[in-house]
């Protein structure tokens, strides 16, 4: 299978590199990059790093992309001890490849690991793992406008043991998937569905951790959103069933008519998005007031009706910013499903993507060069 083997020095771990002999030829790769979609195609390589209680992190490898071999008793398959991250590699005009705030993703993966009783991966190893993969698969980073290489680091407990306790064996991986423009036909506002029946996370639960289990809990309500003509589901807090939390995989912002931005305060059950925190910074830089506080669904409905709230959007790495035209729920529609995207929404979206693609100055030092 593998031919070329080389050793690469990382700051605290040696990566052993084994090049794929089954790498797609240029024509094949270009055909995929011409219309990559999202999360459908994967590059030629992946990273894996093993962890055991005795040895800590060891055996870091860049290797051909391929199936994992797991014992059927691996704890991740039974008790969902799994966490993940999502970030992107962007090709700039001059061909160089960059990523956005990877330290924030590394630190969030560490927080997720603590909550899920998994081992913490040091920040330098996290960033080196991404660099290794992106350098090996640099040709997979597309260059068309608003395209990127989506990076998916994840960690699983892979000890073969059915007893219930935190695993003493785990593995970390990084895979990469070319991503087309999220909105192929231009940024289109969506309607979202307010779930009053289900929650994604509760007080003391795992809502602030980026773990697969939270997503599993959101899939049925997400299907209800589709069934009601909505693109996404919005969840409320579990104590009062009143205050906005977030969407299944995105944070939410409202824009008031005086230019104030509102976003739910981090409640302990909300995932702290890197996009969310970047938008707060960019809006404050422009002189907008940003309030992180409790925002009730009723305040949003009333605000849309009275004109006090003039825009709404969701944000996350995959789609950056998605304008929200209407909030729907059992027996109500707030806003206008056919409303165009808000002005501030679109201008923040442009500023953030301009930074990511190197079209404007990176004044906060958010970019890290990968290749
Ligand atoms: C990943 C994620 C987000 C968005 O986080 P970003 O860092 O901005 O991509 C929001 N909510 C949930 C539940 C997530 O998993």
XYZ file of C-alpha atoms and ligand atoms in Angstrom:
386
model
C 0.000 0.000 0.000
C 2.548 2.535 1.196
C 5.885 3.536 -0.190
C 7.450 6.781 0.927
C 8.006 7.008 4.662
C 9.521 10.058 6.263
C 9.820 11.490 9.725
C 8.743 14.994 10.451
C 9.622 16.815 13.639
C 6.686 18.398 15.439
C 7.270 20.471 18.522
C 6.489 17.637 20.919
C 5.616 14.575 18.857
C 7.164 12.938 15.804
C 4.776 12.403 12.907
C 5.460 9.337 10.806
C 4.334 9.979 7.243
C 3.173 7.253 4.880
C 2.109 8.539 1.481
C -0.947 7.059 -0.191
C -0.264 4.974 -3.273
C -3.947 5.188 -4.149
C -4.065 9.007 -4.333
C -6.493 10.310 -6.936
C -4.859 11.563 -10.154
C -5.070 15.287 -10.920
C -7.981 14.955 -13.350
C -10.027 12.999 -10.826
C -9.286 15.474 -8.063
C -10.091 18.468 -10.275
C -13.441 16.916 -11.199
C -14.304 16.637 -7.508
C -13.063 20.153 -6.729
C -15.225 21.574 -9.528
C -18.338 20.605 -7.543
C -17.350 19.356 -4.088
C -20.637 19.929 -2.229
C -20.123 19.567 1.521
C -18.778 16.592 3.461
C -19.110 14.160 0.551
C -15.549 13.731 -0.690
C -12.404 13.202 1.350
C -8.750 13.820 0.605
C -6.052 11.199 0.101
C -4.629 11.280 3.624
C -5.610 11.453 7.276
C -3.896 11.917 10.622
C -4.127 9.533 13.564
C -2.614 9.802 17.047
C -3.104 7.172 19.743
C -3.476 7.689 23.458
C -3.292 5.310 26.383
C -3.318 5.978 30.083
C 0.191 4.510 30.395
C 1.870 6.124 27.385
C -0.088 9.338 26.845
C -0.189 10.626 23.238
C 1.986 8.568 20.901
C 2.295 7.116 17.419
C 1.353 10.252 15.458
C 0.836 9.350 11.819
C 0.026 10.965 8.537
C -1.282 8.070 6.490
C -3.525 7.106 3.591
C -7.225 7.886 4.151
C -9.096 4.702 4.920
C -11.472 2.805 7.213
C -10.787 2.428 10.919
C -10.584 -0.969 12.503
C -12.543 -0.967 15.760
C -13.291 -3.745 18.199
C -17.096 -4.148 18.418
C -16.756 -3.526 22.169
C -15.050 -0.139 21.631
C -16.632 2.194 24.155
C -17.406 4.945 21.635
C -19.881 2.588 19.941
C -21.791 1.996 23.164
C -21.452 5.095 25.323
C -20.808 7.826 22.727
C -17.524 8.994 24.220
C -16.663 11.159 21.194
C -15.801 14.809 20.515
C -14.962 16.721 17.366
C -13.957 20.044 15.858
C -14.591 21.848 12.590
C -12.386 24.433 10.919
C -11.321 25.317 7.399
C -8.221 25.829 5.289
C -8.533 28.775 2.893
C -6.485 29.361 -0.240
C -5.449 32.963 -0.698
C -4.977 34.764 -4.001
C -1.193 34.103 -3.987
C -1.740 30.334 -3.548
C -0.781 30.212 0.146
C -3.052 28.253 2.520
C -4.274 29.570 5.869
C -6.576 28.617 8.691
C -8.632 30.733 11.075
C -8.093 30.870 14.863
C -6.949 27.236 15.244
C -5.883 27.883 18.843
C -9.547 28.513 19.668
C -10.506 25.147 18.191
C -7.636 23.422 20.017
C -8.732 24.914 23.330
C -12.367 24.047 22.711
C -11.368 20.455 21.919
C -9.580 20.420 25.294
C -12.709 21.710 27.069
C -14.834 19.132 25.248
C -12.330 16.435 26.236
C -12.567 17.399 29.908
C -16.366 17.201 29.844
C -16.412 13.868 28.016
C -13.627 12.417 30.211
C -11.296 12.060 27.231
C -7.592 12.999 27.221
C -6.669 16.574 26.323
C -4.621 17.022 23.161
C -2.006 19.798 23.538
C -2.575 22.857 21.324
C 0.744 22.527 19.471
C -0.018 18.928 18.510
C -3.518 19.908 17.360
C -2.152 22.630 15.090
C 0.675 20.428 13.836
C -1.820 17.655 13.002
C -3.735 20.057 10.784
C -0.567 21.376 9.187
C 0.593 17.827 8.407
C -2.660 16.935 6.667
C -3.053 20.200 4.769
C 0.544 20.117 3.546
C 0.158 16.518 2.322
C -3.173 17.276 0.644
C -2.499 20.896 -0.359
C -3.747 20.203 -3.894
C -7.149 19.469 -2.351
C -7.595 23.039 -1.131
C -9.806 24.552 -3.823
C -9.258 28.049 -5.148
C -12.671 29.090 -6.518
C -14.397 31.909 -4.589
C -15.849 30.933 -1.183
C -14.514 27.373 -1.390
C -12.292 25.794 1.249
C -10.978 22.545 2.657
C -13.100 21.634 5.676
C -11.032 20.012 8.435
C -12.630 17.586 10.857
C -10.495 16.635 13.866
C -12.193 14.137 16.188
C -11.459 11.887 19.123
C -12.980 8.577 20.183
C -12.651 6.245 23.136
C -11.581 2.974 21.547
C -10.951 0.730 24.510
C -12.632 -2.672 24.234
C -14.544 -2.694 27.481
C -18.266 -2.651 28.219
C -17.955 -1.508 31.802
C -19.034 2.084 32.271
C -16.088 4.344 33.055
C -13.930 6.808 31.163
C -11.800 5.033 28.601
C -8.136 4.285 29.157
C -7.502 4.178 25.423
C -8.432 6.795 22.850
C -7.537 7.906 19.356
C -7.505 11.287 17.663
C -7.949 11.699 13.909
C -8.100 14.465 11.354
C -9.849 14.060 8.022
C -10.429 16.731 5.379
C -13.190 17.362 2.868
C -13.253 19.963 0.088
C -16.209 22.330 0.462
C -17.969 24.299 -2.243
C -19.627 27.662 -1.629
C -22.241 26.959 1.053
C -24.803 28.993 -0.851
C -24.188 27.954 -4.449
C -26.835 30.343 -5.801
C -25.982 33.302 -3.572
C -26.673 33.705 0.130
C -30.314 32.788 0.685
C -32.220 33.611 3.902
C -33.795 30.631 5.660
C -36.720 30.053 7.975
C -36.048 28.305 11.259
C -38.277 26.149 13.419
C -38.674 26.789 17.137
C -38.733 23.436 18.898
C -40.915 23.675 21.988
C -41.003 19.923 22.486
C -37.306 18.959 22.404
C -34.034 20.340 23.750
C -30.484 19.664 22.583
C -28.860 20.108 25.995
C -29.784 20.938 29.563
C -28.200 22.445 32.654
C -25.149 20.413 33.651
C -25.277 18.405 30.430
C -22.886 18.372 27.487
C -24.285 21.333 25.516
C -21.073 23.359 25.756
C -18.982 20.440 24.511
C -18.694 19.721 20.811
C -19.727 16.089 20.920
C -21.597 13.804 18.587
C -24.181 12.994 21.246
C -25.564 16.538 21.117
C -26.078 16.128 17.395
C -27.808 12.779 17.821
C -30.277 14.531 20.147
C -30.951 17.228 17.550
C -31.751 15.023 14.564
C -35.404 14.264 15.285
C -36.276 17.928 15.975
C -34.216 18.837 12.885
C -36.444 16.519 10.851
C -39.493 18.277 12.286
C -37.991 21.570 11.135
C -37.707 20.199 7.571
C -41.255 18.885 7.750
C -42.384 22.413 8.610
C -40.531 23.975 5.693
C -37.605 25.207 7.780
C -33.890 24.742 7.204
C -32.845 24.519 10.843
C -34.203 23.973 14.325
C -33.842 26.475 17.182
C -33.693 25.200 20.752
C -34.775 26.905 23.975
C -33.385 26.608 27.487
C -34.607 23.585 29.454
C -35.371 25.305 32.746
C -37.962 27.823 31.591
C -38.431 26.691 27.985
C -38.352 30.383 27.111
C -34.881 31.642 26.243
C -33.004 31.112 22.987
C -30.086 28.723 23.126
C -28.890 27.928 19.635
C -29.592 25.995 16.455
C -28.609 22.344 16.034
C -25.116 23.363 14.947
C -25.029 27.168 14.789
C -25.228 30.124 17.172
C -27.848 32.834 16.712
C -27.823 36.666 16.617
C -30.570 39.291 16.388
C -30.040 42.863 15.167
C -32.057 45.703 16.732
C -33.102 48.783 14.793
C -30.568 50.931 16.696
C -27.749 48.621 15.509
C -27.406 46.679 18.787
C -26.650 42.980 18.331
C -28.216 40.480 20.714
C -26.971 36.942 21.211
C -27.801 34.433 23.949
C -25.237 34.547 26.766
C -23.181 31.383 27.186
C -25.489 29.492 29.499
C -23.367 26.431 30.063
C -25.471 24.520 27.559
C -24.577 26.633 24.495
C -21.617 25.779 22.288
C -19.153 28.666 22.228
C -18.691 29.224 18.506
C -15.473 30.648 17.108
C -17.610 32.404 14.486
C -19.834 33.794 17.255
C -16.904 35.285 19.141
C -15.361 36.666 15.919
C -18.625 38.382 14.982
C -18.924 39.923 18.442
C -15.407 41.335 17.998
C -16.000 42.659 14.462
C -19.307 44.278 15.436
C -17.723 45.969 18.477
C -14.825 47.167 16.298
C -17.422 48.956 14.186
C -18.941 50.608 17.233
C -22.014 48.381 17.514
C -23.256 47.521 20.955
C -23.304 43.733 21.456
C -25.331 42.306 24.294
C -24.739 38.754 25.417
C -27.790 38.144 27.545
C -30.932 36.087 27.911
C -33.154 36.602 24.865
C -36.605 35.061 24.929
C -38.341 33.667 21.877
C -41.216 36.034 22.710
C -38.856 39.044 22.558
C -37.814 37.944 19.083
C -41.412 37.436 17.907
C -42.523 40.789 19.357
C -39.431 42.517 17.978
C -39.980 41.201 14.460
C -43.654 42.323 14.680
C -42.930 45.822 16.035
C -39.857 46.521 13.905
C -37.602 46.668 16.974
C -35.677 43.642 15.639
C -34.738 44.145 12.016
C -32.389 41.265 11.182
C -31.506 37.796 12.427
C -28.789 35.363 11.467
C -27.178 32.072 12.415
C -23.414 31.531 12.378
C -20.887 28.722 12.335
C -17.762 27.678 10.455
C -19.519 25.724 7.702
C -21.924 28.418 6.435
C -20.184 31.408 8.107
C -23.369 33.494 8.432
C -26.838 32.395 7.321
C -29.517 35.095 7.275
C -32.774 34.146 9.001
C -35.902 35.552 7.350
C -38.524 34.039 9.642
C -38.981 32.212 12.916
C -41.741 29.615 12.795
C -43.259 27.476 15.499
C -46.446 25.593 16.287
C -49.155 27.998 15.099
C -47.053 31.097 14.384
C -44.743 32.745 11.864
C -42.654 35.754 12.892
C -40.972 37.767 10.157
C -41.414 37.342 6.420
C -40.222 34.103 4.865
C -39.431 35.933 1.636
C -37.536 38.802 3.220
C -34.110 39.546 1.728
C -30.923 39.120 3.778
C -30.259 41.923 6.262
C -27.736 44.608 5.450
C -25.610 44.304 8.600
C -25.834 40.495 8.374
C -24.368 40.561 4.880
C -21.755 43.159 5.643
C -20.460 41.212 8.672
C -20.436 38.092 6.544
C -18.368 39.867 3.915
C -15.900 41.262 6.426
C -15.355 37.889 8.078
C -14.858 36.033 4.789
C -12.611 38.850 3.502
C -10.356 38.258 6.521
C -10.425 34.480 6.067
C -9.528 34.696 2.372
C -6.839 37.313 2.938
C -8.687 40.058 1.046
C -8.394 42.544 3.915
C -5.880 43.024 6.708
C -5.933 40.439 9.510
C -5.856 43.049 12.255
C -6.615 40.628 15.093
C -3.954 38.080 14.108
C -6.594 35.417 13.494
C -4.891 33.674 10.562
C -2.279 30.919 10.788
C -0.375 29.898 7.674
C -0.446 26.160 6.948
C 1.243 25.934 3.533
C -19.594 23.844 16.012
C -20.881 24.361 16.548
C -21.240 25.725 16.462
C -20.445 26.746 15.708
O -19.134 26.869 16.143
P -18.028 27.510 15.191
O -16.795 27.432 16.002
O -18.457 28.903 14.929
O -17.999 26.687 13.954
C -22.414 26.121 17.081
N -23.207 25.232 17.710
C -22.906 23.931 17.794
C -23.820 23.012 18.497
C -21.732 23.448 17.217
O -21.445 22.153 17.300
